[in-house]
Amino acid sequence: MSGLDAADAATLAMAAREAARTAYAPYSRFHVGAALLFADGAVVAAANVENASYGLSLCAEANAVAKAMGEGRRGGLLAVAIAGGRPDRAGSPAFGPDPVMPCGRCRQMLHEIAALGGTDPAVIGVAAGGLTQVALSALLPHAFGPANLV
Ligand code: THU
């Protein structure tokens, strides 16, 4: 993973924060946005969507992956930024002291679309003190994926 330069990472992080304004999170009141950057320059972003049956809630990253794959994207994933926190009056998350990193299920979902294109995307978490970048392969080592099912 080469990662994004600071300016591109900040731009993607802002797209994630903007996406978080569409969060439907009346139960946790924790708004999360995820923005996926693809090799063709496209950004696909989504927010978390909760349910009165709490366990059915969907993470921002899962929704962004489903949205991108629903548009026909298969691979080409360069980076994903995640912004999460308690919403301000505009519904945007206030940045906490620690970056929000994808949950285990979302790491696996991100691995699927990344593996289809052979990339190891940068995962960018946003916190009050700045951005943290880490390779998806470091968050999900020895991942199970499409290559295992040949
Ligand atoms: N959530 C995400 O959308 N992404 C994450 O990476 C962590 C958690 C959501 C799920 C739930 O709607 C809320 O944040 C609190 O867990």
Short mmCIF file of C-alpha atoms and ligand atoms in Angstrom, two decimals:
data_model
loop_
_atom_site.label_atom_id
_atom_site.label_comp_id
_atom_site.label_asym_id
_atom_site.label_seq_id
_atom_site.Cartn_x
_atom_site.Cartn_y
_atom_site.Cartn_z
CA MET A 1 0.00 0.00 0.00
CA SER A 2 1.41 3.36 -0.93
CA GLY A 3 -1.38 5.35 0.71
CA LEU A 4 -2.76 8.74 -0.21
CA ASP A 5 -0.86 11.98 0.19
CA ALA A 6 -2.09 14.24 2.96
CA ALA A 7 -4.18 16.48 0.71
CA ASP A 8 -6.00 13.59 -1.01
CA ALA A 9 -6.55 11.84 2.32
CA ALA A 10 -8.06 15.02 3.78
CA THR A 11 -10.35 15.43 0.76
CA LEU A 12 -11.59 11.85 1.09
CA ALA A 13 -12.05 12.29 4.83
CA MET A 14 -14.24 15.33 4.19
CA ALA A 15 -16.35 13.28 1.74
CA ALA A 16 -16.84 10.70 4.50
CA ARG A 17 -17.83 13.39 6.99
CA GLU A 18 -20.29 14.88 4.47
CA ALA A 19 -21.81 11.43 3.87
CA ALA A 20 -22.35 11.03 7.61
CA ARG A 21 -24.98 13.78 7.40
CA THR A 22 -27.30 11.20 5.80
CA ALA A 23 -26.87 8.75 8.68
CA TYR A 24 -30.04 7.23 10.10
CA ALA A 25 -28.84 6.49 13.60
CA PRO A 26 -31.59 7.37 16.09
CA TYR A 27 -30.63 4.51 18.44
CA SER A 28 -26.88 4.88 18.85
CA ARG A 29 -26.82 8.57 17.88
CA PHE A 30 -23.41 7.80 16.40
CA HIS A 31 -23.17 9.10 12.85
CA VAL A 32 -20.68 7.43 10.50
CA GLY A 33 -19.80 8.17 6.89
CA ALA A 34 -17.56 6.12 4.62
CA ALA A 35 -16.09 7.29 1.32
CA LEU A 36 -14.50 4.87 -1.14
CA LEU A 37 -11.96 6.19 -3.68
CA PHE A 38 -11.56 4.23 -6.92
CA ALA A 39 -8.76 4.18 -9.47
CA ASP A 40 -10.88 6.11 -11.99
CA GLY A 41 -11.24 8.95 -9.47
CA ALA A 42 -14.81 8.13 -8.50
CA VAL A 43 -15.85 8.51 -4.86
CA VAL A 44 -18.74 6.38 -3.58
CA ALA A 45 -19.96 7.36 -0.13
CA ALA A 46 -22.65 6.24 2.29
CA ALA A 47 -23.67 6.42 5.95
CA ASN A 48 -24.85 4.02 8.62
CA VAL A 49 -28.51 2.98 8.64
CA GLU A 50 -29.98 1.61 11.87
CA ASN A 51 -33.13 -0.36 12.58
CA ALA A 52 -35.56 -0.62 15.49
CA SER A 53 -34.43 -4.24 15.58
CA TYR A 54 -30.96 -3.03 16.56
CA GLY A 55 -28.97 -6.00 15.31
CA LEU A 56 -30.07 -5.34 11.74
CA SER A 57 -28.26 -2.01 11.62
CA LEU A 58 -25.89 -1.49 8.70
CA CYS A 59 -22.51 0.21 8.94
CA ALA A 60 -21.49 3.06 6.67
CA GLU A 61 -18.70 1.00 5.11
CA ALA A 62 -21.05 -1.91 4.32
CA ASN A 63 -23.50 0.47 2.67
CA ALA A 64 -20.74 2.12 0.65
CA VAL A 65 -19.43 -1.26 -0.57
CA ALA A 66 -22.97 -2.38 -1.50
CA LYS A 67 -23.60 0.93 -3.29
CA ALA A 68 -20.37 0.65 -5.29
CA MET A 69 -20.92 -3.00 -6.20
CA GLY A 70 -24.55 -2.19 -7.04
CA GLU A 71 -23.19 0.31 -9.56
CA GLY A 72 -21.17 -2.52 -11.08
CA ARG A 73 -17.79 -1.76 -9.55
CA ARG A 74 -15.50 -4.75 -9.10
CA GLY A 75 -12.06 -3.81 -7.81
CA GLY A 76 -10.10 -0.61 -8.28
CA LEU A 77 -10.48 0.36 -4.63
CA LEU A 78 -7.59 2.64 -3.65
CA ALA A 79 -8.73 4.01 -0.30
CA VAL A 80 -11.58 4.28 2.15
CA ALA A 81 -12.07 7.10 4.63
CA ILE A 82 -14.30 6.80 7.66
CA ALA A 83 -15.62 9.65 9.81
CA GLY A 84 -17.72 8.90 12.85
CA GLY A 85 -18.90 10.59 16.00
CA ARG A 86 -21.76 12.31 17.75
CA PRO A 87 -23.49 14.66 15.31
CA ASP A 88 -23.29 18.41 15.50
CA ARG A 89 -26.37 20.48 14.60
CA ALA A 90 -25.76 19.88 10.87
CA GLY A 91 -25.67 16.13 11.47
CA SER A 92 -21.94 15.91 10.78
CA PRO A 93 -19.90 13.87 13.24
CA ALA A 94 -17.70 15.75 15.64
CA PHE A 95 -14.29 14.12 15.54
CA GLY A 96 -13.41 12.10 18.61
CA PRO A 97 -9.97 11.61 20.15
CA ASP A 98 -9.53 8.27 18.37
CA PRO A 99 -10.19 7.47 14.71
CA VAL A 100 -13.12 5.21 13.82
CA MET A 101 -11.76 2.15 12.04
CA PRO A 102 -13.97 -0.41 10.26
CA CYS A 103 -15.56 -3.16 12.34
CA GLY A 104 -14.60 -6.76 11.61
CA ARG A 105 -17.50 -7.43 9.25
CA CYS A 106 -16.75 -4.29 7.26
CA ARG A 107 -13.07 -5.19 6.97
CA GLN A 108 -14.17 -8.42 5.31
CA MET A 109 -16.57 -6.61 2.98
CA LEU A 110 -13.89 -4.10 1.99
CA HIS A 111 -11.49 -6.99 1.35
CA GLU A 112 -13.92 -8.54 -1.14
CA ILE A 113 -14.12 -5.55 -3.47
CA ALA A 114 -10.40 -4.81 -3.04
CA ALA A 115 -9.39 -8.39 -3.79
CA LEU A 116 -11.40 -8.38 -7.03
CA GLY A 117 -8.98 -5.75 -8.32
CA GLY A 118 -5.86 -6.89 -6.49
CA THR A 119 -5.44 -3.69 -4.46
CA ASP A 120 -4.58 -3.19 -0.81
CA PRO A 121 -6.50 0.01 -0.05
CA ALA A 122 -5.49 2.62 2.47
CA VAL A 123 -7.94 2.88 5.35
CA ILE A 124 -8.12 6.44 6.63
CA GLY A 125 -9.59 7.17 10.03
CA VAL A 126 -10.38 10.68 11.19
CA ALA A 127 -9.82 11.97 14.70
CA ALA A 128 -9.61 15.40 16.24
CA GLY A 129 -5.83 15.24 16.13
CA GLY A 130 -5.58 14.28 12.47
CA LEU A 131 -5.75 11.35 10.08
CA THR A 132 -4.53 7.81 10.58
CA GLN A 133 -3.73 5.71 7.51
CA VAL A 134 -3.26 1.97 7.63
CA ALA A 135 -3.35 -0.71 4.95
CA LEU A 136 -6.45 -2.90 4.88
CA SER A 137 -4.12 -5.92 4.88
CA ALA A 138 -2.79 -4.79 8.27
CA LEU A 139 -6.34 -4.58 9.67
CA LEU A 140 -7.31 -7.97 8.22
CA PRO A 141 -4.20 -10.12 7.82
CA HIS A 142 -4.43 -13.54 6.15
CA ALA A 143 -7.87 -12.58 4.87
CA PHE A 144 -10.29 -15.10 3.45
CA GLY A 145 -11.43 -14.01 0.02
CA PRO A 146 -12.48 -14.88 -3.51
CA ALA A 147 -9.13 -16.55 -4.22
CA ASN A 148 -9.89 -19.20 -1.61
CA LEU A 149 -12.95 -20.40 -3.49
CA VAL A 150 -11.30 -21.40 -6.78
N1 THU B 1 -20.71 1.90 12.70
C1 THU B 1 -20.35 2.14 11.40
O1 THU B 1 -21.16 2.60 10.58
N2 THU B 1 -19.07 1.86 11.04
C2 THU B 1 -18.09 1.43 11.89
O2 THU B 1 -16.97 1.22 11.45
C3 THU B 1 -18.39 1.25 13.30
C4 THU B 1 -19.82 1.35 13.69
C5 THU B 1 -22.08 2.23 13.10
C6 THU B 1 -22.97 1.06 13.46
C7 THU B 1 -23.99 1.71 14.35
O3 THU B 1 -25.01 2.29 13.55
C8 THU B 1 -23.22 2.84 15.04
O4 THU B 1 -22.05 3.04 14.26
C9 THU B 1 -22.82 2.52 16.48
O5 THU B 1 -22.16 1.30 16.57
#
